[in-house]
């Protein structure tokens, strides 16, 4: 399971950089550009959080696996709510707050993992 978080963090980081490049070169109106910048920033920070989950590995026990799962799901929902409409898909409505809540809970679980690490 440890490798899963490192792989997910690496892919998420790469996509964050690609998103930043897209935002810098695409003709996007200012409001959408701000939303994209926010999504890219959140995605980049959580890519690093996933790498932390991978580095803590089994020493952090089940809270690390829970944190990693929450980070992946949270980014998909939170950042996806920005990415999907920018790429021509439908608006995802109230998906972003659910994703944001998952990201917050992921950080809490990462803190719990630090407390319980062996």
mmCIF file of C-alpha atoms in Angstrom:
data_model
loop_
_atom_site.group_PDB
_atom_site.id
_atom_site.type_symbol
_atom_site.label_atom_id
_atom_site.label_comp_id
_atom_site.label_asym_id
_atom_site.label_seq_id
_atom_site.Cartn_x
_atom_site.Cartn_y
_atom_site.Cartn_z
ATOM 1 C CA UNK A 1 0.000 0.000 0.000
ATOM 2 C CA UNK A 2 2.930 2.329 0.645
ATOM 3 C CA UNK A 3 3.840 2.485 -3.046
ATOM 4 C CA UNK A 4 0.263 3.375 -3.984
ATOM 5 C CA UNK A 5 0.501 6.700 -2.150
ATOM 6 C CA UNK A 6 3.867 7.543 -3.682
ATOM 7 C CA UNK A 7 2.622 6.699 -7.195
ATOM 8 C CA UNK A 8 -0.615 8.649 -6.633
ATOM 9 C CA UNK A 9 1.346 11.616 -5.274
ATOM 10 C CA UNK A 10 3.699 11.596 -8.234
ATOM 11 C CA UNK A 11 0.879 11.428 -10.771
ATOM 12 C CA UNK A 12 -1.118 14.077 -8.940
ATOM 13 C CA UNK A 13 1.932 16.357 -8.832
ATOM 14 C CA UNK A 14 2.576 15.885 -12.539
ATOM 15 C CA UNK A 15 -1.048 16.713 -13.338
ATOM 16 C CA UNK A 16 -0.834 19.809 -11.136
ATOM 17 C CA UNK A 17 2.148 21.070 -13.137
ATOM 18 C CA UNK A 18 0.322 20.282 -16.389
ATOM 19 C CA UNK A 19 -2.706 22.169 -15.081
ATOM 20 C CA UNK A 20 -0.572 25.170 -14.225
ATOM 21 C CA UNK A 21 0.901 25.129 -17.739
ATOM 22 C CA UNK A 22 -2.580 24.886 -19.222
ATOM 23 C CA UNK A 23 -3.719 27.839 -17.119
ATOM 24 C CA UNK A 24 -0.712 29.901 -18.176
ATOM 25 C CA UNK A 25 -1.210 29.298 -21.898
ATOM 26 C CA UNK A 26 -4.951 28.767 -22.416
ATOM 27 C CA UNK A 27 -7.352 31.563 -23.190
ATOM 28 C CA UNK A 28 -9.387 31.355 -19.992
ATOM 29 C CA UNK A 29 -11.472 34.191 -18.584
ATOM 30 C CA UNK A 30 -10.163 35.686 -15.295
ATOM 31 C CA UNK A 31 -12.748 33.994 -13.038
ATOM 32 C CA UNK A 32 -12.002 30.567 -14.486
ATOM 33 C CA UNK A 33 -8.262 31.273 -14.297
ATOM 34 C CA UNK A 34 -8.575 31.977 -10.545
ATOM 35 C CA UNK A 35 -10.568 28.779 -10.051
ATOM 36 C CA UNK A 36 -7.980 26.817 -12.015
ATOM 37 C CA UNK A 37 -5.118 28.341 -9.994
ATOM 38 C CA UNK A 38 -6.864 27.342 -6.769
ATOM 39 C CA UNK A 39 -7.441 23.779 -7.993
ATOM 40 C CA UNK A 40 -3.840 23.428 -9.166
ATOM 41 C CA UNK A 41 -2.545 24.721 -5.838
ATOM 42 C CA UNK A 42 -4.736 22.327 -3.844
ATOM 43 C CA UNK A 43 -3.752 19.448 -6.086
ATOM 44 C CA UNK A 44 -0.055 20.230 -5.685
ATOM 45 C CA UNK A 45 -0.230 20.441 -1.888
ATOM 46 C CA UNK A 46 -2.118 17.183 -1.677
ATOM 47 C CA UNK A 47 0.346 15.481 -4.008
ATOM 48 C CA UNK A 48 2.942 16.259 -1.335
ATOM 49 C CA UNK A 49 0.598 14.972 1.377
ATOM 50 C CA UNK A 50 0.297 11.682 -0.504
ATOM 51 C CA UNK A 51 4.065 11.440 -0.683
ATOM 52 C CA UNK A 52 4.126 11.908 3.099
ATOM 53 C CA UNK A 53 1.636 9.048 3.416
ATOM 54 C CA UNK A 54 3.935 6.885 1.338
ATOM 55 C CA UNK A 55 6.985 7.829 3.395
ATOM 56 C CA UNK A 56 5.196 7.155 6.690
ATOM 57 C CA UNK A 57 4.045 3.858 5.261
ATOM 58 C CA UNK A 58 3.161 1.071 7.601
ATOM 59 C CA UNK A 59 4.737 2.903 10.547
ATOM 60 C CA UNK A 60 1.650 5.132 10.625
ATOM 61 C CA UNK A 61 -0.790 2.212 10.625
ATOM 62 C CA UNK A 62 -4.369 2.434 9.425
ATOM 63 C CA UNK A 63 -4.572 6.247 9.811
ATOM 64 C CA UNK A 64 -2.075 6.612 6.945
ATOM 65 C CA UNK A 65 -4.187 4.457 4.636
ATOM 66 C CA UNK A 66 -7.268 6.420 5.647
ATOM 67 C CA UNK A 67 -5.491 9.746 5.070
ATOM 68 C CA UNK A 68 -4.239 8.650 1.652
ATOM 69 C CA UNK A 69 -7.675 7.477 0.613
ATOM 70 C CA UNK A 70 -9.259 10.738 1.776
ATOM 71 C CA UNK A 71 -6.622 12.791 -0.055
ATOM 72 C CA UNK A 72 -7.162 10.957 -3.355
ATOM 73 C CA UNK A 73 -10.952 11.088 -3.131
ATOM 74 C CA UNK A 74 -10.892 14.691 -1.920
ATOM 75 C CA UNK A 75 -8.707 15.876 -4.784
ATOM 76 C CA UNK A 76 -10.827 14.026 -7.327
ATOM 77 C CA UNK A 77 -13.961 15.708 -6.029
ATOM 78 C CA UNK A 78 -12.589 19.125 -5.060
ATOM 79 C CA UNK A 79 -10.284 19.700 -8.006
ATOM 80 C CA UNK A 80 -12.483 17.685 -10.349
ATOM 81 C CA UNK A 81 -15.299 20.151 -9.728
ATOM 82 C CA UNK A 82 -13.034 22.783 -11.319
ATOM 83 C CA UNK A 83 -11.347 20.628 -13.963
ATOM 84 C CA UNK A 84 -14.425 18.978 -15.483
ATOM 85 C CA UNK A 85 -16.227 22.203 -16.524
ATOM 86 C CA UNK A 86 -12.946 23.734 -17.752
ATOM 87 C CA UNK A 87 -12.498 20.737 -20.024
ATOM 88 C CA UNK A 88 -16.013 21.064 -21.426
ATOM 89 C CA UNK A 89 -17.914 18.791 -19.073
ATOM 90 C CA UNK A 90 -20.938 19.590 -16.941
ATOM 91 C CA UNK A 91 -20.845 21.611 -13.729
ATOM 92 C CA UNK A 92 -20.576 19.260 -10.758
ATOM 93 C CA UNK A 93 -22.580 21.349 -8.299
ATOM 94 C CA UNK A 94 -21.987 20.621 -4.641
ATOM 95 C CA UNK A 95 -19.172 18.120 -5.212
ATOM 96 C CA UNK A 96 -16.386 20.553 -4.255
ATOM 97 C CA UNK A 97 -17.458 21.026 -0.612
ATOM 98 C CA UNK A 98 -17.604 17.261 -0.120
ATOM 99 C CA UNK A 99 -14.112 16.976 -1.582
ATOM 100 C CA UNK A 100 -12.869 19.827 0.586
ATOM 101 C CA UNK A 101 -14.236 18.129 3.689
ATOM 102 C CA UNK A 102 -12.434 14.933 2.695
ATOM 103 C CA UNK A 103 -9.177 16.867 2.316
ATOM 104 C CA UNK A 104 -9.573 18.371 5.785
ATOM 105 C CA UNK A 105 -10.279 14.944 7.262
ATOM 106 C CA UNK A 106 -7.251 13.571 5.427
ATOM 107 C CA UNK A 107 -5.029 16.095 7.200
ATOM 108 C CA UNK A 108 -6.588 15.169 10.540
ATOM 109 C CA UNK A 109 -5.884 11.495 9.855
ATOM 110 C CA UNK A 110 -2.320 12.276 8.821
ATOM 111 C CA UNK A 111 -1.891 14.010 12.183
ATOM 112 C CA UNK A 112 -3.342 10.963 13.948
ATOM 113 C CA UNK A 113 -0.891 8.807 11.995
ATOM 114 C CA UNK A 114 1.968 10.947 13.274
ATOM 115 C CA UNK A 115 0.796 10.465 16.842
ATOM 116 C CA UNK A 116 0.478 6.713 16.473
ATOM 117 C CA UNK A 117 3.592 6.088 14.337
ATOM 118 C CA UNK A 118 5.864 3.367 15.627
#
